[in-house]
Amino acid sequence: MIDFNHVDKIFQKDWYALRDITFHLDKGEFLFIVGPSGAGKSTLLKLIYMDIFPTRGEVKVAGYSSSSIKTNEIPILRRKIGVIFQDFKLLPYKNIYENVAFALEVTNTPRRKIKKKVINTLAEIGISHKRHSYPHQLSGGEQQKVAIARALVREPFILIADEPTGNIDPEGTDEIIKLLLDINASGTAVLMATHERKLVDNAPKRKIVMEEGKIVEDTDAVHN
Ligand SMILES: Nc1ncnc2c1ncn2[C@@H]1O[C@H](COP(=O)(O)OP(=O)(O)OP(=O)(O)O)[C@@H](O)[C@H]1O
Ligand SMILES: [Mg+2]
């Protein structure tokens, strides 16, 4: 479903942000990407949703290739990928319901369908009781749940989480990770990047460790 084949990414002359990255991610798999600041985690994730393209090598995602995808196919691919970030990126003047509904409004989903999907997704994530609140009235952990609901309401095949617990207290962090594991258990692939190794040490899931743009450890190397 996701294939990196000897991928290099160079932003500045002769300096590799990513170097010779090769790995495969199966449908429905859970993967942690761990590594210190600057290791190249976010760069790797951006290659998956084709925000950037490799300098060398190829990235394949859901049948699309970085070498041949057309500009007008990129939004189609992005609709199938949910992405959440450290800073939530919720719209401050929309309430929680409206924030999640907006993700479907921009895809021309019929209004009746939107309502049903939003209500179901908010319930699934356990944040329905906040649907009339505005983002600033929620804790960091609650805001991240809304961002997760907004990503999932489009029924993506993968949820990409770039440092999703970076702005959340330890209790909220555990809750978000548990939620990501639950989401994965119900069939969605999840790829979470973090620099906090201790967060992932106890989770019984595949880990790729990165340093200076390279993969230095893959706990599931048989997949490569
Ligand atoms: N658009 C860009 N132009 C130039 N250099 C970039 C660009 N994006 C990333 N880099 C560089 O590539 C390297 C990897 O960055 P990246 O953001 O992928 O690291 P990261 O592992 O996500 O770090 P963090 O844990 O701090 O988020 C860094 O040295 C960064 O400065
Ligand atoms: Mg990053």
PDB file of N, CA and C in Angstrom, residues 19 26 31 43 45-46 63-64 70 73-75 94 106 114 127 138 147 157 165 175 182 187 205 215 223:
ATOM      1  N   ARG A  19      17.995   9.770   3.129  1.00  0.00           N
ATOM      2  CA  ARG A  19      18.982   9.067   2.315  1.00  0.00           C
ATOM      3  C   ARG A  19      18.666   7.578   2.235  1.00  0.00           C
ATOM      4  N   ASP A  26       2.062  -2.341   4.880  1.00  0.00           N
ATOM      5  CA  ASP A  26       0.897  -3.091   4.415  1.00  0.00           C
ATOM      6  C   ASP A  26      -0.399  -2.380   4.767  1.00  0.00           C
ATOM      7  N   LEU A  31       2.479   1.710  12.289  1.00  0.00           N
ATOM      8  CA  LEU A  31       3.920   1.941  12.281  1.00  0.00           C
ATOM      9  C   LEU A  31       4.262   3.223  13.031  1.00  0.00           C
ATOM     10  N   THR A  43       9.602  14.962   6.859  1.00  0.00           N
ATOM     11  CA  THR A  43       9.913  14.915   5.430  1.00  0.00           C
ATOM     12  C   THR A  43       9.397  13.608   4.832  1.00  0.00           C
ATOM     13  N   LEU A  45       6.928  11.782   5.957  1.00  0.00           N
ATOM     14  CA  LEU A  45       5.460  11.803   5.916  1.00  0.00           C
ATOM     15  C   LEU A  45       4.953  12.660   4.752  1.00  0.00           C
ATOM     16  N   LYS A  46       5.615  13.796   4.512  1.00  0.00           N
ATOM     17  CA  LYS A  46       5.190  14.684   3.408  1.00  0.00           C
ATOM     18  C   LYS A  46       5.316  13.997   2.055  1.00  0.00           C
ATOM     19  N   GLY A  63      -1.432   2.886  -5.149  1.00  0.00           N
ATOM     20  CA  GLY A  63      -1.466   2.750  -6.606  1.00  0.00           C
ATOM     21  C   GLY A  63      -0.916   3.949  -7.369  1.00  0.00           C
ATOM     22  N   TYR A  64      -0.635   5.050  -6.671  1.00  0.00           N
ATOM     23  CA  TYR A  64      -0.036   6.222  -7.326  1.00  0.00           C
ATOM     24  C   TYR A  64       1.476   6.213  -7.112  1.00  0.00           C
ATOM     25  N   LYS A  70      -0.276  12.686 -11.628  1.00  0.00           N
ATOM     26  CA  LYS A  70      -0.585  13.966 -12.283  1.00  0.00           C
ATOM     27  C   LYS A  70      -1.069  14.958 -11.224  1.00  0.00           C
ATOM     28  N   GLU A  73      -4.387  14.531  -9.853  1.00  0.00           N
ATOM     29  CA  GLU A  73      -4.648  13.311  -9.069  1.00  0.00           C
ATOM     30  C   GLU A  73      -4.254  13.486  -7.600  1.00  0.00           C
ATOM     31  N   ILE A  74      -3.435  14.492  -7.319  1.00  0.00           N
ATOM     32  CA  ILE A  74      -2.944  14.659  -5.946  1.00  0.00           C
ATOM     33  C   ILE A  74      -4.088  14.923  -4.944  1.00  0.00           C
ATOM     34  N   PRO A  75      -5.056  15.819  -5.272  1.00  0.00           N
ATOM     35  CA  PRO A  75      -6.176  15.995  -4.331  1.00  0.00           C
ATOM     36  C   PRO A  75      -6.982  14.716  -4.138  1.00  0.00           C
ATOM     37  N   LYS A  94     -15.174  28.123  13.869  1.00  0.00           N
ATOM     38  CA  LYS A  94     -16.177  27.081  13.673  1.00  0.00           C
ATOM     39  C   LYS A  94     -16.221  26.221  14.934  1.00  0.00           C
ATOM     40  N   VAL A 106     -16.145  20.311   1.708  1.00  0.00           N
ATOM     41  CA  VAL A 106     -15.246  20.610   0.598  1.00  0.00           C
ATOM     42  C   VAL A 106     -15.154  19.457  -0.421  1.00  0.00           C
ATOM     43  N   ILE A 114     -23.639  14.268   5.427  1.00  0.00           N
ATOM     44  CA  ILE A 114     -22.620  14.918   6.261  1.00  0.00           C
ATOM     45  C   ILE A 114     -23.017  14.816   7.724  1.00  0.00           C
ATOM     46  N   ILE A 127     -16.102  12.366  21.560  1.00  0.00           N
ATOM     47  CA  ILE A 127     -16.007  13.810  21.766  1.00  0.00           C
ATOM     48  C   ILE A 127     -17.331  14.511  21.425  1.00  0.00           C
ATOM     49  N   LEU A 138     -11.528  23.816  24.437  1.00  0.00           N
ATOM     50  CA  LEU A 138     -11.157  22.409  24.648  1.00  0.00           C
ATOM     51  C   LEU A 138      -9.699  22.280  25.091  1.00  0.00           C
ATOM     52  N   ALA A 147      -9.365  16.833  15.714  1.00  0.00           N
ATOM     53  CA  ALA A 147      -8.563  16.743  14.483  1.00  0.00           C
ATOM     54  C   ALA A 147      -8.582  15.313  13.935  1.00  0.00           C
ATOM     55  N   PHE A 157      -7.762   5.524   4.112  1.00  0.00           N
ATOM     56  CA  PHE A 157      -7.191   4.185   4.312  1.00  0.00           C
ATOM     57  C   PHE A 157      -6.020   4.258   5.271  1.00  0.00           C
ATOM     58  N   THR A 165       1.211  14.195  19.774  1.00  0.00           N
ATOM     59  CA  THR A 165       1.088  14.437  21.218  1.00  0.00           C
ATOM     60  C   THR A 165       2.033  15.536  21.691  1.00  0.00           C
ATOM     61  N   GLU A 175      -3.984   8.815  26.179  1.00  0.00           N
ATOM     62  CA  GLU A 175      -5.320   8.652  25.611  1.00  0.00           C
ATOM     63  C   GLU A 175      -5.287   8.707  24.081  1.00  0.00           C
ATOM     64  N   ASP A 182      -6.777   1.969  18.777  1.00  0.00           N
ATOM     65  CA  ASP A 182      -8.166   1.522  18.542  1.00  0.00           C
ATOM     66  C   ASP A 182      -8.571   1.730  17.090  1.00  0.00           C
ATOM     67  N   GLY A 187      -9.257  -1.217  11.516  1.00  0.00           N
ATOM     68  CA  GLY A 187      -8.927  -1.465  10.112  1.00  0.00           C
ATOM     69  C   GLY A 187      -8.140  -0.389   9.377  1.00  0.00           C
ATOM     70  N   LYS A 205       4.023  -2.593  18.592  1.00  0.00           N
ATOM     71  CA  LYS A 205       3.824  -2.291  17.174  1.00  0.00           C
ATOM     72  C   LYS A 205       5.169  -2.090  16.488  1.00  0.00           C
ATOM     73  N   ILE A 215      17.210   5.276   7.891  1.00  0.00           N
ATOM     74  CA  ILE A 215      16.590   4.288   8.770  1.00  0.00           C
ATOM     75  C   ILE A 215      17.713   3.499   9.436  1.00  0.00           C
ATOM     76  N   HIS A 223       9.659  -7.194   6.206  1.00  0.00           N
ATOM     77  CA  HIS A 223       8.745  -6.613   5.223  1.00  0.00           C
ATOM     78  C   HIS A 223       9.467  -5.898   4.090  1.00  0.00           C
TER      79      HIS A 223
END
